[in-house]
Amino acid sequence: MLIQVENLSRVYRTPIAPKNWAERLKHLVRANYEDKLSVSEVNFNIAAGECVGLVGPNGAGKSTTIKMLTGILEPSSGRVLVAGFHPQRDRVKYVKKIGVVFGQRSQLWWDLPVKDSFEILQALFDVPQAAFNARLDLFRREALLDEFYHRPVRTLSLGQRMLCEIAAAFLHSPDVVFLDEPTIGLDLEMKSRMRGLIRKLNQESGTTVLITSHDVGDIERLTQRLLLIDKGTLRFDGSLADFRSHAGDGRWWAARLHPELVAAAETQLRAHHSALPVRLRGEWLEIARHDTLPFAELMQLLAPYSVSELKPVEQEFEELLHGFYLANQAEAVC
Ligand SMILES: Nc1ncnc2c1ncn2[C@@H]1O[C@H](COP(=O)(O)OP(=O)(O)OP(=O)(O)O)[C@@H](O)[C@H]1O
């Protein structure tokens, strides 16, 4: 396995804000701290060549996990091994094995043309000229790099800069590239270019990619596998197809009924099969597809309500994910 993560945890220690004057005075002499567990006993492995999505709601612990994998943060406990390296302990050698893009931070030289930044990176990472040229050709083809290759980084649009950041992260043919929110703030055209570039680099050069994103499109179009983290705990590890069935399948029948009968049909179905999810969408009644209610029986139940149309529908991946987050929130409250 290229990436091995075992019982990984991270605690942040933060000062407790004083509530009154007396506490403020005490705080000046000796501050009180509280410990917050942000990543808790996380375990996963990633094989070489995989493209994996690390997803979860805000504050779930995604960036903290990536920072520990890249060696920026030290784990409080547990073990990380990437390409045989301990990210923190072997930092000097390790940085040559990885590429990193953090949405907000730049690895390029602001006042220099993109070309100069790339050549500095080539020298820093000892990239042979032939390999450098091959990479540049790919960036030209996939990211249309020529449009802005000779312009200073500070003059680029956000989308152009992010394309350069991605290209820079892959420039030295690292074993693995970590992408934290690479498409944040980009328009649809730029997102599509960015995804095309990442896909090509993952597939053509076999570079392993771990990507975090709140944009479900990035996850659906780029990754084959999902790591779902919530409140610091890994809640799901599997393929996108597995996630669909795990999160309730997401397959429904949608029946268009007579507008005046649709509410009565909903009541009837709920009474008939209380465990089966049913929902109203205007004049459409949606019923989860499940073995416990065979199609013939469903048609019989709906017959009195003037069905004018019936079609299978698949729930959007985004809805499934959102439902999964909400279910976890409810679990935590119970
Ligand atoms: N430097 C820090 N000091 C204290 N707490 C922190 C620090 N960095 C992150 N946290 C806390 O750790 C938790 C996880 O944060 P993290 O940034 O890893 O989440 P995330 O999943 O990347 O969130 P988002 O999607 O909003 O970027 C949050 O509760 C956050 O407030």
Tab-separated table of C-alpha atoms and ligand atoms in Angstrom, residues 12 14 36 38 57-64 214, ligand 1:
chain	number	residue	atom	x	y	z
A	12	TYR	CA	-5.693	20.803	19.081
A	14	THR	CA	-6.594	26.086	22.383
A	36	LYS	CA	-10.232	19.247	21.162
A	38	SER	CA	-10.256	16.884	15.639
A	57	PRO	CA	-19.029	18.518	6.267
A	58	ASN	CA	-17.266	21.717	7.440
A	59	GLY	CA	-14.980	21.087	10.391
A	60	ALA	CA	-15.022	17.305	9.862
A	61	GLY	CA	-11.237	16.985	10.020
A	62	LYS	CA	-10.338	16.697	6.316
A	63	SER	CA	-7.664	19.427	6.207
A	64	THR	CA	-6.204	18.259	9.512
A	214	HIS	CA	-17.176	20.216	-1.140
B	1	LIG	N1	-5.162	25.339	14.346
B	1	LIG	C1	-6.279	24.904	14.948
B	1	LIG	N2	-6.476	25.120	16.261
B	1	LIG	C2	-7.593	24.684	16.895
B	1	LIG	N3	-8.578	23.989	16.285
B	1	LIG	C3	-8.437	23.737	14.976
B	1	LIG	C4	-7.289	24.177	14.231
B	1	LIG	N4	-7.428	23.790	12.938
B	1	LIG	C5	-8.614	23.133	12.869
B	1	LIG	N5	-9.210	23.107	14.087
B	1	LIG	C6	-10.495	22.469	14.410
B	1	LIG	O1	-10.417	21.090	14.054
B	1	LIG	C7	-11.646	20.659	13.469
B	1	LIG	C8	-11.374	20.083	12.092
B	1	LIG	O2	-10.936	21.154	11.258
B	1	LIG	P1	-10.485	20.907	9.734
B	1	LIG	O3	-10.003	22.216	9.207
B	1	LIG	O4	-9.569	19.758	9.672
B	1	LIG	O5	-11.881	20.513	9.076
B	1	LIG	P2	-12.287	20.393	7.536
B	1	LIG	O6	-13.033	19.122	7.417
B	1	LIG	O7	-11.106	20.583	6.668
B	1	LIG	O8	-13.305	21.601	7.407
B	1	LIG	P3	-13.671	22.551	6.142
B	1	LIG	O9	-14.390	21.690	5.159
B	1	LIG	O10	-14.552	23.585	6.762
B	1	LIG	O11	-12.368	23.114	5.625
B	1	LIG	C9	-12.582	21.862	13.474
B	1	LIG	O12	-13.403	21.794	14.604
B	1	LIG	C10	-11.628	23.045	13.587
B	1	LIG	O13	-12.235	24.126	14.266
